XYZ file of C-alpha atoms in Angstrom:
616
model
C -83.734 -17.652 -194.635
C -86.107 -17.658 -191.678
C -84.806 -20.037 -189.022
C -86.822 -22.102 -186.533
C -86.326 -19.559 -183.746
C -87.782 -16.743 -185.876
C -90.813 -18.838 -186.827
C -91.453 -19.755 -183.217
C -91.176 -16.127 -182.151
C -93.593 -15.039 -184.870
C -96.097 -17.666 -183.746
C -95.831 -16.448 -180.157
C -96.470 -12.834 -181.211
C -99.483 -13.781 -183.329
C -100.859 -15.936 -180.539
C -100.536 -13.065 -178.070
C -102.456 -10.765 -180.408
C -105.258 -13.294 -180.802
C -105.453 -13.750 -177.064
C -105.780 -10.035 -176.472
C -108.616 -9.802 -178.968
C -110.367 -12.817 -177.503
C -110.000 -11.498 -173.976
C -111.922 -8.364 -174.846
C -115.067 -10.432 -175.483
C -114.482 -13.211 -172.940
C -117.612 -14.218 -170.975
C -115.408 -14.313 -167.856
C -115.658 -10.526 -167.718
C -119.068 -10.557 -166.093
C -119.474 -9.323 -162.557
C -119.174 -12.055 -159.958
C -122.311 -13.430 -158.314
C -122.771 -12.540 -154.644
C -119.785 -14.097 -152.904
C -120.483 -16.728 -150.275
C -118.572 -16.519 -147.004
C -115.444 -18.660 -147.068
C -113.668 -19.870 -143.924
C -109.895 -20.021 -144.411
C -108.307 -20.991 -141.077
C -108.681 -20.781 -137.300
C -106.269 -20.391 -134.417
C -107.546 -23.242 -132.217
C -108.452 -26.554 -133.840
C -109.246 -28.263 -130.539
C -110.180 -27.043 -127.076
C -112.464 -27.432 -124.054
C -116.205 -26.893 -124.376
C -116.609 -25.553 -120.830
C -114.725 -23.584 -118.217
C -114.300 -20.117 -119.759
C -115.744 -18.297 -116.769
C -116.000 -14.799 -118.275
C -119.782 -14.528 -117.873
C -120.277 -14.354 -121.632
C -119.190 -17.606 -123.230
C -119.012 -21.232 -122.194
C -116.088 -23.047 -123.838
C -112.852 -22.014 -125.502
C -112.796 -18.786 -127.517
C -111.944 -19.616 -131.122
C -111.044 -17.083 -133.807
C -111.692 -17.841 -137.465
C -110.490 -15.910 -140.515
C -112.016 -15.896 -143.960
C -113.518 -13.988 -146.855
C -116.779 -12.198 -147.606
C -118.074 -12.160 -144.021
C -119.454 -8.647 -144.405
C -119.755 -5.884 -141.827
C -123.073 -6.966 -140.336
C -122.855 -9.800 -137.816
C -124.340 -13.135 -138.772
C -124.262 -16.422 -136.855
C -121.616 -19.010 -135.978
C -122.474 -22.671 -135.426
C -120.716 -25.721 -134.043
C -121.821 -29.167 -135.148
C -120.651 -31.759 -132.636
C -119.591 -35.388 -132.974
C -123.223 -36.577 -132.764
C -124.320 -34.280 -135.599
C -126.155 -31.814 -133.363
C -125.702 -28.170 -134.346
C -125.632 -25.384 -131.757
C -125.036 -21.631 -132.103
C -121.905 -20.115 -130.606
C -122.247 -19.388 -126.892
C -121.154 -15.800 -127.560
C -119.731 -13.813 -130.479
C -117.148 -11.306 -129.227
C -116.552 -9.546 -132.510
C -117.187 -9.867 -136.251
C -114.999 -7.484 -138.237
C -112.362 -6.826 -140.850
C -108.987 -8.313 -139.908
C -107.394 -4.863 -140.012
C -105.143 -5.209 -136.953
C -107.352 -2.983 -134.802
C -109.200 -3.722 -131.584
C -111.267 -5.585 -130.643
C -109.558 -7.957 -133.099
C -106.025 -9.285 -133.258
C -102.946 -7.246 -134.246
C -102.257 -8.808 -137.666
C -103.508 -6.643 -140.533
C -104.712 -9.201 -143.074
C -107.422 -7.049 -144.584
C -105.130 -4.695 -146.479
C -103.248 -7.664 -147.931
C -105.876 -10.414 -148.287
C -109.285 -8.788 -147.618
C -109.716 -11.226 -144.729
C -112.251 -10.891 -141.915
C -112.066 -12.375 -138.435
C -114.638 -13.586 -135.931
C -114.040 -14.517 -132.289
C -116.658 -16.676 -130.576
C -117.027 -19.009 -127.627
C -117.641 -22.683 -128.175
C -121.009 -23.817 -126.798
C -121.165 -26.566 -124.206
C -121.256 -29.671 -126.369
C -120.506 -33.353 -126.682
C -116.796 -34.086 -126.880
C -115.315 -35.315 -130.141
C -114.638 -34.208 -133.709
C -117.009 -31.576 -135.073
C -117.032 -28.606 -137.410
C -117.438 -24.833 -137.411
C -119.620 -23.036 -139.942
C -120.953 -19.517 -140.183
C -124.012 -17.932 -141.705
C -123.874 -14.547 -143.386
C -126.578 -12.081 -142.407
C -128.144 -12.617 -145.849
C -128.651 -16.304 -145.024
C -125.838 -17.807 -147.101
C -123.710 -20.407 -145.320
C -119.973 -20.966 -145.439
C -117.833 -24.017 -145.855
C -116.735 -25.690 -142.614
C -113.526 -25.895 -140.592
C -112.755 -28.935 -138.426
C -112.701 -28.516 -134.652
C -112.510 -31.122 -131.908
C -114.096 -30.524 -128.510
C -111.823 -32.050 -125.863
C -111.265 -32.088 -122.130
C -109.068 -29.249 -120.912
C -108.739 -26.264 -118.620
C -109.023 -22.532 -119.343
C -106.860 -19.945 -117.572
C -106.501 -16.159 -117.644
C -103.621 -13.689 -117.227
C -104.290 -10.064 -116.280
C -102.245 -7.073 -115.162
C -103.751 -7.198 -111.658
C -103.327 -10.976 -111.358
C -101.198 -13.009 -108.979
C -99.464 -16.297 -109.723
C -100.671 -17.590 -106.341
C -104.213 -17.450 -107.736
C -105.931 -20.342 -109.496
C -105.781 -18.611 -112.894
C -109.545 -18.298 -113.315
C -111.235 -15.277 -114.893
C -112.083 -13.905 -111.439
C -108.701 -14.677 -109.862
C -106.190 -14.608 -112.737
C -102.439 -15.092 -112.921
C -100.055 -12.206 -113.561
C -97.579 -13.754 -116.016
C -96.599 -17.018 -117.711
C -92.824 -16.729 -118.143
C -91.141 -19.854 -116.778
C -87.515 -18.847 -117.351
C -86.579 -19.022 -113.659
C -87.626 -22.474 -112.405
C -87.606 -21.207 -108.803
C -90.454 -18.762 -109.446
C -94.051 -19.965 -109.430
C -95.408 -19.822 -112.972
C -97.583 -22.052 -115.099
C -94.892 -21.668 -117.753
C -92.781 -24.026 -115.635
C -94.406 -27.255 -116.743
C -97.768 -26.677 -115.060
C -99.865 -26.708 -118.237
C -101.034 -29.950 -119.799
C -102.426 -31.019 -123.167
C -105.792 -29.388 -123.857
C -105.210 -26.270 -121.730
C -105.889 -22.746 -123.027
C -104.430 -19.540 -121.545
C -105.983 -16.164 -122.427
C -103.855 -13.038 -122.008
C -105.816 -9.858 -121.253
C -103.678 -7.087 -122.757
C -100.629 -7.664 -120.601
C -97.025 -6.845 -121.508
C -94.242 -9.392 -121.027
C -90.639 -8.254 -121.457
C -87.341 -10.024 -121.142
C -86.087 -9.740 -117.572
C -89.445 -9.006 -115.988
C -91.420 -11.327 -113.698
C -88.952 -14.236 -113.802
C -85.915 -13.112 -111.873
C -82.806 -12.638 -113.974
C -84.471 -13.831 -117.150
C -82.023 -14.115 -120.034
C -83.604 -16.539 -122.468
C -87.031 -15.236 -123.457
C -89.819 -12.861 -122.513
C -92.141 -15.879 -122.363
C -90.134 -19.039 -121.737
C -92.220 -22.230 -121.719
C -90.457 -25.072 -119.954
C -91.505 -28.700 -120.554
C -95.100 -28.062 -121.644
C -96.278 -30.814 -123.944
C -99.343 -30.371 -126.054
C -100.222 -32.668 -128.919
C -101.622 -32.326 -132.410
C -104.985 -33.552 -131.061
C -104.783 -31.570 -127.795
C -102.688 -28.404 -128.034
C -101.635 -26.040 -125.274
C -102.859 -22.660 -126.490
C -101.742 -19.098 -125.702
C -104.127 -16.483 -127.094
C -104.924 -12.793 -126.617
C -108.434 -12.396 -125.209
C -110.912 -10.535 -127.480
C -110.756 -6.788 -127.086
C -107.134 -6.910 -125.952
C -103.743 -7.275 -127.619
C -100.831 -8.635 -125.602
C -97.339 -7.240 -126.190
C -94.135 -9.265 -125.921
C -90.766 -7.501 -126.167
C -87.256 -8.926 -126.157
C -84.071 -7.973 -128.006
C -83.316 -11.685 -128.315
C -86.138 -14.249 -127.981
C -89.773 -13.310 -127.523
C -91.684 -16.588 -127.064
C -89.669 -19.772 -126.629
C -91.254 -23.228 -126.214
C -88.247 -24.974 -124.601
C -88.486 -28.767 -124.428
C -92.135 -28.194 -125.284
C -94.452 -29.315 -128.075
C -97.887 -28.679 -129.492
C -98.012 -24.970 -128.579
C -100.482 -22.561 -130.230
C -99.447 -18.883 -130.198
C -102.170 -16.558 -131.465
C -102.841 -12.822 -131.692
C -99.733 -11.486 -129.935
C -97.637 -8.495 -130.914
C -94.003 -9.576 -130.571
C -91.191 -7.060 -131.004
C -87.459 -7.769 -131.090
C -84.175 -6.240 -132.150
C -80.652 -7.045 -131.069
C -78.853 -4.180 -132.804
C -79.208 -0.460 -132.481
C -80.395 0.684 -135.881
C -77.938 3.287 -137.222
C -80.516 4.227 -139.842
C -77.790 4.780 -142.413
C -75.625 2.898 -144.921
C -72.744 2.163 -142.563
C -70.880 -1.170 -142.887
C -72.642 -4.330 -141.783
C -72.392 -5.536 -138.200
C -71.211 -9.150 -137.755
C -73.695 -11.666 -136.315
C -74.007 -11.710 -132.568
C -75.122 -14.412 -130.167
C -77.826 -14.794 -129.069
C -79.877 -14.031 -132.170
C -83.205 -12.272 -132.411
C -86.181 -14.628 -132.697
C -89.626 -13.169 -132.121
C -91.260 -16.635 -131.918
C -89.708 -20.093 -131.897
C -91.671 -23.054 -133.186
C -92.696 -26.264 -131.438
C -93.457 -29.656 -132.984
C -97.141 -29.906 -133.981
C -97.540 -26.236 -133.058
C -99.489 -23.426 -134.680
C -98.351 -19.800 -134.966
C -101.430 -17.822 -135.997
C -102.263 -14.168 -136.659
C -99.468 -12.531 -134.693
C -97.861 -9.181 -135.560
C -94.067 -9.539 -135.605
C -91.652 -6.650 -136.009
C -88.683 -4.861 -134.423
C -88.700 -2.469 -131.485
C -88.323 1.214 -132.292
C -84.699 2.041 -133.034
C -83.625 -1.627 -133.051
C -83.165 -4.248 -135.743
C -83.102 -8.030 -135.728
C -79.816 -9.777 -136.363
C -78.021 -13.079 -135.843
C -78.692 -16.568 -137.174
C -82.467 -16.910 -136.845
C -85.700 -15.193 -137.974
C -88.927 -13.607 -136.773
C -90.412 -17.118 -136.795
C -87.747 -19.768 -136.534
C -87.325 -23.430 -135.667
C -84.805 -26.234 -135.947
C -84.455 -29.998 -135.456
C -87.707 -31.705 -134.405
C -89.280 -28.372 -133.396
C -90.252 -27.816 -137.054
C -92.280 -31.039 -137.253
C -95.774 -30.412 -138.664
C -95.748 -26.687 -137.871
C -98.518 -24.449 -139.241
C -97.666 -20.754 -139.721
C -100.890 -18.983 -140.657
C -102.050 -15.404 -141.018
C -99.155 -13.557 -139.385
C -98.164 -10.019 -140.287
C -94.358 -9.934 -140.401
C -92.992 -6.508 -141.154
C -89.884 -4.312 -140.974
C -87.674 -7.123 -139.682
C -84.006 -6.125 -139.806
C -82.109 -3.164 -141.212
C -79.417 -2.635 -143.839
C -76.790 -3.961 -141.429
C -78.637 -7.211 -140.657
C -76.361 -10.171 -141.380
C -76.918 -12.427 -144.369
C -77.157 -15.281 -141.847
C -80.342 -13.781 -140.402
C -83.669 -14.177 -142.206
C -87.217 -12.909 -142.105
C -88.365 -16.454 -141.268
C -86.207 -19.558 -140.973
C -87.319 -23.203 -140.834
C -84.569 -25.817 -140.767
C -83.622 -29.159 -139.246
C -79.832 -29.226 -139.108
C -79.578 -32.575 -137.319
C -77.747 -35.706 -138.444
C -78.632 -38.058 -135.623
C -80.719 -40.663 -137.452
C -83.982 -39.527 -135.875
C -87.313 -40.336 -137.581
C -88.551 -38.151 -140.402
C -90.710 -35.137 -139.603
C -93.622 -33.624 -141.535
C -93.076 -30.613 -143.790
C -95.893 -28.356 -142.480
C -97.659 -25.314 -143.938
C -96.969 -21.580 -144.402
C -100.084 -19.739 -145.550
C -102.139 -16.504 -145.516
C -99.240 -14.498 -144.091
C -98.583 -10.814 -144.815
C -94.861 -10.059 -145.203
C -93.898 -6.471 -145.937
C -90.849 -4.217 -145.967
C -88.449 -6.741 -144.458
C -84.713 -6.039 -144.627
C -83.659 -9.448 -143.340
C -82.966 -11.795 -146.251
C -85.390 -14.526 -147.398
C -89.059 -13.915 -146.729
C -90.152 -17.550 -146.400
C -87.107 -19.733 -145.885
C -86.909 -23.531 -145.529
C -83.323 -24.735 -145.519
C -81.100 -27.576 -144.354
C -77.593 -28.879 -144.826
C -75.339 -31.586 -143.501
C -72.027 -30.574 -142.045
C -70.121 -33.414 -143.695
C -70.512 -35.821 -146.603
C -70.564 -39.026 -144.571
C -73.758 -38.581 -142.522
C -77.122 -37.949 -144.159
C -79.541 -35.216 -143.159
C -82.417 -36.292 -140.958
C -85.396 -36.474 -143.263
C -88.340 -34.163 -143.835
C -91.187 -35.824 -145.711
C -94.654 -35.128 -147.068
C -95.729 -32.050 -149.000
C -94.682 -28.577 -147.933
C -97.514 -26.166 -148.764
C -96.688 -22.478 -149.190
C -99.774 -20.629 -150.344
C -101.902 -17.491 -150.160
C -99.054 -15.365 -148.831
C -98.702 -11.668 -149.666
C -95.041 -10.630 -149.886
C -94.096 -7.058 -150.737
C -90.726 -5.225 -150.678
C -88.620 -8.215 -149.657
C -84.857 -8.038 -149.424
C -83.408 -11.037 -151.263
C -85.557 -14.037 -152.147
C -89.285 -14.042 -151.390
C -89.662 -17.843 -151.132
C -86.723 -20.199 -150.624
C -86.923 -23.992 -150.264
C -83.571 -25.670 -150.703
C -80.871 -27.745 -149.058
C -77.119 -28.043 -149.517
C -74.209 -30.396 -148.820
C -76.024 -33.705 -148.573
C -74.189 -36.959 -148.167
C -72.834 -38.359 -151.411
C -75.364 -41.197 -151.668
C -78.712 -39.669 -150.689
C -80.642 -36.397 -150.904
C -80.928 -34.203 -147.839
C -84.757 -34.100 -147.919
C -87.343 -36.055 -149.891
C -90.371 -33.799 -150.053
C -92.777 -32.345 -152.562
C -93.315 -28.588 -152.453
C -96.461 -26.823 -153.639
C -96.146 -23.032 -153.976
C -99.424 -21.492 -155.103
C -101.835 -18.554 -154.839
C -99.091 -16.234 -153.596
C -98.735 -12.556 -154.512
C -95.109 -11.372 -154.632
C -94.457 -7.706 -155.354
C -90.958 -6.236 -155.477
C -88.702 -9.052 -154.284
C -85.048 -9.986 -154.719
C -84.009 -6.551 -153.481
C -80.789 -5.159 -152.067
C -79.019 -3.655 -150.290
C -75.825 -5.650 -150.442
C -74.410 -4.828 -147.016
C -71.745 -7.558 -147.058
C -69.826 -7.380 -150.318
C -68.778 -11.031 -150.161
C -72.395 -12.170 -149.674
C -74.559 -10.593 -152.323
C -78.317 -10.349 -152.094
C -79.849 -12.970 -154.368
C -81.837 -11.137 -157.087
C -84.568 -13.792 -157.396
C -88.197 -14.210 -156.407
C -87.739 -17.966 -155.762
C -84.705 -20.045 -154.783
C -85.549 -23.745 -155.075
C -83.947 -27.174 -155.088
C -80.429 -28.099 -154.113
C -80.183 -31.563 -152.578
C -83.937 -32.152 -152.417
C -85.534 -35.099 -154.178
C -89.136 -34.422 -155.120
C -91.405 -32.218 -157.192
C -91.648 -28.444 -157.002
C -94.996 -27.201 -158.302
C -95.234 -23.433 -158.673
C -98.706 -22.450 -159.820
C -101.342 -19.701 -159.724
C -98.913 -17.078 -158.408
C -98.462 -13.402 -159.275
C -94.871 -12.133 -159.421
C -94.243 -8.465 -160.217
C -90.836 -6.692 -160.130
C -87.839 -8.871 -159.345
C -84.470 -7.419 -158.203
C -83.088 -3.894 -158.142
C -79.859 -2.237 -159.249
C -78.064 -2.977 -155.993
C -79.018 -6.645 -155.780
C -77.909 -7.203 -159.386
C -74.321 -6.065 -158.768
C -72.854 -9.518 -158.193
C -75.347 -12.031 -159.614
C -77.471 -12.046 -162.755
C -81.163 -11.817 -161.864
C -83.808 -14.454 -162.549
C -87.377 -15.015 -161.498
C -86.476 -18.504 -160.273
C -83.100 -19.968 -159.387
C -83.452 -23.744 -159.505
C -81.083 -26.682 -159.229
C -82.118 -30.319 -159.011
C -80.634 -33.359 -157.320
C -79.330 -36.168 -159.573
C -82.371 -36.176 -161.871
C -84.597 -36.765 -158.826
C -86.058 -33.244 -158.753
C -88.643 -31.707 -161.077
C -89.935 -28.130 -161.375
C -93.182 -27.185 -163.093
C -94.522 -23.656 -163.576
C -98.215 -23.446 -164.386
C -100.770 -20.607 -164.444
C -98.446 -17.911 -163.112
C -98.468 -14.223 -164.050
C -94.840 -13.127 -164.241
C -93.843 -9.512 -164.770
C -90.217 -9.108 -163.640
C -89.846 -5.549 -165.012
C -86.218 -6.185 -165.934
C -84.497 -8.345 -168.514
C -83.827 -11.723 -166.922
C -84.322 -15.425 -167.350
C -87.504 -16.987 -166.144
C -85.577 -19.970 -164.729
C -81.846 -19.953 -164.103
C -80.158 -23.303 -163.590
C -81.792 -26.614 -164.437
C -84.680 -27.085 -166.840
C -88.327 -26.788 -165.873
C -91.682 -27.559 -167.455
C -93.327 -24.221 -168.191
C -96.946 -24.060 -169.365
C -99.969 -21.754 -169.378
C -98.127 -18.822 -167.812
C -98.653 -15.192 -168.758
C -95.195 -13.685 -169.174
C -95.058 -9.919 -169.505
C -92.606 -8.438 -171.955
C -90.325 -5.425 -171.891
C -89.700 -3.246 -174.963
C -86.963 -4.030 -177.477
C -86.097 -7.478 -176.167
C -86.552 -10.939 -177.554
C -88.877 -12.818 -175.227
C -87.398 -16.147 -176.181
C -83.821 -15.080 -175.634
C -84.718 -13.136 -172.522
C -86.577 -15.928 -170.764
C -85.380 -19.165 -172.238
C -82.316 -18.576 -174.364
C -83.404 -21.413 -176.655
C -86.133 -22.546 -179.051
C -89.379 -23.126 -177.198
C -90.403 -26.701 -176.502
C -93.954 -27.810 -177.257
C -94.851 -27.284 -173.596
C -93.395 -23.788 -173.510
C -95.346 -22.813 -176.605
C -98.497 -23.025 -174.460
C -97.499 -19.849 -172.612
C -98.796 -16.361 -173.369
C -96.557 -13.368 -173.999
C -98.245 -10.021 -173.412
C -98.587 -7.245 -170.880
C -99.998 -8.646 -167.655
C -102.861 -6.204 -167.224
C -102.342 -6.234 -163.455
C -103.797 -3.249 -161.590
C -102.435 -2.693 -158.092
C -104.344 -0.052 -156.195
C -104.473 -1.606 -152.745
C -106.795 -4.259 -154.123
C -105.198 -6.188 -156.988
C -107.299 -6.818 -160.055
C -106.908 -7.212 -163.812
C -107.708 -5.038 -166.758
C -110.581 -6.417 -168.857
C -108.146 -6.891 -171.750
C -105.625 -8.961 -169.770
C -104.513 -12.105 -171.569
C -104.703 -13.897 -168.214
C -108.493 -13.949 -168.289
C -109.978 -17.256 -169.392
C -106.680 -18.795 -170.511
C -105.626 -20.717 -167.430
C -105.662 -24.427 -166.649
C -108.139 -25.459 -163.958
C -106.403 -27.198 -161.073
C -109.055 -28.887 -158.906
C -106.942 -28.903 -155.735
C -107.303 -25.091 -155.523
C -110.924 -24.107 -154.983
C -110.601 -20.373 -154.302
C -108.402 -17.560 -155.533
C -106.366 -15.171 -153.385
C -109.454 -13.165 -152.409
C -111.718 -16.121 -151.716
C -113.548 -16.202 -155.059
C -114.246 -19.580 -156.617
C -112.086 -20.470 -159.590
C -114.061 -20.757 -162.799
C -113.791 -24.429 -163.770
C -114.597 -23.739 -167.401
C -112.672 -20.527 -168.012
C -110.078 -20.051 -165.235
C -107.876 -16.997 -165.126
C -104.095 -17.362 -165.102
C -102.679 -16.310 -161.755
C -104.097 -16.061 -158.225
C -106.972 -13.680 -159.024
C -110.179 -14.467 -160.862
C -111.410 -11.528 -162.867
C -114.279 -9.902 -161.010
C -115.031 -6.287 -160.323
C -113.740 -5.398 -156.824
C -116.308 -5.314 -154.043
C -116.265 -4.154 -150.428
C -116.387 -7.736 -149.174
């Protein structure tokens, strides 16, 4: 007798075959129309419209990143609060975001095919406006918001002197405010709306600020705001280097700090470059950049110094308590953080709160367009909290955490982790929604297991715990989860998920999932799973492998076939991929991972619309 499970499996196989046939003649296979330029994000979102003083521009230098800009320079415009549109005062460069001069150090072209443009704001009426650009073929982009405000512009150069006024002609030498007895603008002398441009200088721990022990650039009591940041940016044509075995850039008792286009290198441990036993955590930890409330960390290159590796209790980008309020982490290249000996307490990035003082809730923030590669510290993108006892509740994080358009490759342990633990007995630790979408994750959940009592989690995602809210995981590509070493102590799964007292929900929609090893799709609590393309492995039951049960009506909407993913630098799909034309259109996501518009009528499953690759 054929049981219900066998019938369901047969239906799934027949459906997959039909899909493959249909895909071969799908109208979605046509070449894409000429792609319009798409602005993704900028470093500054507010700044002064005058005072640059470099003889080229007028106001603050703003860098924008986006897609399909092309190699030939077009035009950049600013429309002010009165509706008047003016061209940029000066365009410093228009190029691929490949990490090379005259651009910033973050290579976002190899991962995302992003371009970057640096331009000076024209003298304009103060107030809320918008940035747009025009391709050389005449097509115009979408807009990004920008507010022209009152503020000052300063410069730091190798031949500067901190007794100067900080102008372009008479610049400062350094910003580090670690020693309060030494004259430096980093000692509380910057105010909301100020911008500081670094001209290819190098700032190291212990230099310039006496017996500096805390950070290479220590910012003391500098308070920007969400509507008037204090910005630190590398000047076009230069890349500033920050080096410290412990902390690189540290906004201490500071808020609203923008950190853009720096190379920051760390590393507390000497890298033995072998498989020797793990080294216990040391204090202080390595932290290339620490966050500030309402701050923005944009397009920096973060890694370890040669022969060193990060270790401790932090991450390349890290923040705690109120310093993680409304933080935007955008377009950074974070690579080769840690070594085999790096402690399981140390992470590639680490956002937490860890306070139980009854303070007001903070906003969840955003982590997007980042390029994470070859990191040996655990957890690529890591949001975590816990209470230290069961009588006092966690201080709340609210809103929607958005994790999107990140490229994560060769990540030790989990690629994306959002979870809490040990809440009080009567309330969740956090009450947030989490949207995880348009990410590409290749080869995650990896070993090594350096500490035998703390295995490396063989998952792509680790979600839930004591969080009340919805987790929406959609339009992602996940290929290769776990390796032999990471699977020694825990069974692998694409997603490890636990909910809080029936107050947490997980939905998986429009994802391409190709784990390349037999494992469950979701381990732990149930999830709603629909319109995903789930790649199979030979000689295994898909239902048993992924679900271990008869499919629900929602799960029957998934597709079971080879993914058809082609990864040759640029990721695309084979014309026969079952992903093409079988997705669900989600109107909140306008563009795919490479800046192409999603087809409303025949969307592709996953983060990539099917178009032939182009040079844009």
